[in-house]
Amino acid sequence: MKISKKGIEACLACLITCESCITDCIASGNKECIALCRDCAAICALCARFEARGSRFSQDLHALCAKICRICSEECAKHASHLDSCKACAEACKKCANICEEYATVKN
């Protein structure tokens, strides 16, 4: 399996923006956003690690990562007008979801 630098970079960027969003949402008490960003950050970190080592399970993990990123993006978008970190997170999650969906459907 070919290792995808683009996929790794998208997952890591998403991880970083989720962590920043979590910090801001703790201050605002947005529990749903915090919970989703925590899940999203965790799956993105795992997905990047699996991709970096060329795991045979990367494709399956990309599919799950895309699903979680998509849901997180939708939640963060609800708060994007008043929290810059939620806006950045929504965008990073959407980008990661799109890239992960692409890799999840690639035929080996």
Tab-separated table of C-alpha atoms in Angstrom:
chain	number	residue	atom	x	y	z
A	1	MET	CA	0.000	0.000	0.000
A	2	LYS	CA	1.308	3.428	-0.947
A	3	ILE	CA	1.641	5.803	2.014
A	4	SER	CA	-0.307	9.022	1.605
A	5	LYS	CA	1.523	12.110	2.837
A	6	LYS	CA	-1.552	14.163	1.919
A	7	GLY	CA	-3.757	11.980	4.133
A	8	ILE	CA	-1.325	12.126	7.033
A	9	GLU	CA	-1.045	15.907	6.780
A	10	ALA	CA	-4.822	16.358	6.652
A	11	CYS	CA	-5.289	14.160	9.714
A	12	LEU	CA	-2.597	15.959	11.682
A	13	ALA	CA	-3.972	19.389	10.746
A	14	CYS	CA	-7.416	18.254	11.849
A	15	LEU	CA	-6.015	16.887	15.109
A	16	ILE	CA	-4.352	20.217	15.907
A	17	THR	CA	-7.429	22.315	15.139
A	18	CYS	CA	-9.640	19.966	17.155
A	19	GLU	CA	-7.364	20.334	20.176
A	20	SER	CA	-7.488	24.123	19.863
A	21	CYS	CA	-11.259	24.019	19.507
A	22	ILE	CA	-11.550	21.840	22.614
A	23	THR	CA	-9.607	24.415	24.627
A	24	ASP	CA	-11.885	27.250	23.515
A	25	CYS	CA	-15.055	25.223	23.944
A	26	ILE	CA	-14.108	24.307	27.508
A	27	ALA	CA	-14.192	28.029	28.311
A	28	SER	CA	-17.595	28.421	26.644
A	29	GLY	CA	-19.025	25.188	28.086
A	30	ASN	CA	-19.926	23.669	24.722
A	31	LYS	CA	-20.017	20.006	25.779
A	32	GLU	CA	-21.213	18.494	22.473
A	33	CYS	CA	-18.450	20.201	20.529
A	34	ILE	CA	-15.849	19.104	23.098
A	35	ALA	CA	-16.962	15.472	22.940
A	36	LEU	CA	-16.948	15.356	19.141
A	37	CYS	CA	-13.605	17.151	18.851
A	38	ARG	CA	-12.052	14.715	21.328
A	39	ASP	CA	-13.244	11.755	19.241
A	40	CYS	CA	-12.147	13.446	16.046
A	41	ALA	CA	-8.680	14.285	17.365
A	42	ALA	CA	-8.202	10.718	18.576
A	43	ILE	CA	-9.272	9.072	15.313
A	44	CYS	CA	-7.174	11.511	13.258
A	45	ALA	CA	-4.069	10.721	15.321
A	46	LEU	CA	-4.659	6.993	14.940
A	47	CYS	CA	-5.409	7.308	11.237
A	48	ALA	CA	-2.179	9.258	10.637
A	49	ARG	CA	-0.192	6.634	12.528
A	50	PHE	CA	-1.758	3.737	10.609
A	51	GLU	CA	-1.178	5.517	7.308
A	52	ALA	CA	2.444	6.356	8.182
A	53	ARG	CA	3.264	2.719	8.814
A	54	GLY	CA	1.333	1.455	5.814
A	55	SER	CA	-1.087	-0.613	7.869
A	56	ARG	CA	-3.363	-2.950	5.955
A	57	PHE	CA	-6.214	-1.492	8.030
A	58	SER	CA	-5.630	2.103	6.890
A	59	GLN	CA	-8.411	2.051	4.336
A	60	ASP	CA	-10.971	0.892	6.901
A	61	LEU	CA	-9.760	3.467	9.392
A	62	HIS	CA	-9.962	6.225	6.776
A	63	ALA	CA	-13.655	5.411	6.321
A	64	LEU	CA	-14.349	5.776	10.050
A	65	CYS	CA	-12.191	8.888	10.273
A	66	ALA	CA	-14.152	10.481	7.423
A	67	LYS	CA	-17.445	9.765	9.188
A	68	ILE	CA	-16.318	11.245	12.512
A	69	CYS	CA	-14.683	14.259	10.850
A	70	ARG	CA	-17.864	14.967	8.887
A	71	ILE	CA	-20.012	14.926	12.046
A	72	CYS	CA	-17.492	17.064	13.943
A	73	SER	CA	-17.380	19.566	11.086
A	74	GLU	CA	-21.157	19.914	11.165
A	75	GLU	CA	-21.162	20.542	14.934
A	76	CYS	CA	-18.319	23.058	14.818
A	77	ALA	CA	-19.968	24.903	11.939
A	78	LYS	CA	-22.884	25.683	14.285
A	79	HIS	CA	-20.512	27.784	16.412
A	80	ALA	CA	-18.301	29.203	13.664
A	81	SER	CA	-19.918	32.638	13.741
A	82	HIS	CA	-18.846	33.302	17.330
A	83	LEU	CA	-15.764	31.109	17.822
A	84	ASP	CA	-12.847	31.336	15.399
A	85	SER	CA	-11.493	28.006	16.608
A	86	CYS	CA	-14.810	26.314	15.736
A	87	LYS	CA	-14.700	27.890	12.280
A	88	ALA	CA	-11.144	26.650	11.710
A	89	CYS	CA	-12.050	23.234	13.094
A	90	ALA	CA	-15.121	22.909	10.870
A	91	GLU	CA	-12.978	23.668	7.823
A	92	ALA	CA	-10.131	21.323	8.809
A	93	CYS	CA	-12.554	18.517	9.629
A	94	LYS	CA	-14.362	18.915	6.311
A	95	LYS	CA	-11.072	18.833	4.404
A	96	CYS	CA	-9.903	15.772	6.330
A	97	ALA	CA	-13.252	14.029	5.773
A	98	ASN	CA	-13.014	14.622	2.024
A	99	ILE	CA	-9.453	13.284	1.831
A	100	CYS	CA	-10.208	10.290	4.049
A	101	GLU	CA	-13.304	9.440	1.980
A	102	GLU	CA	-11.107	9.511	-1.112
A	103	TYR	CA	-8.594	7.084	0.431
A	104	ALA	CA	-11.312	4.866	1.877
A	105	THR	CA	-12.644	4.180	-1.613
A	106	VAL	CA	-9.303	3.644	-3.398
A	107	LYS	CA	-9.002	0.114	-4.774
A	108	ASN	CA	-5.826	-1.656	-3.676
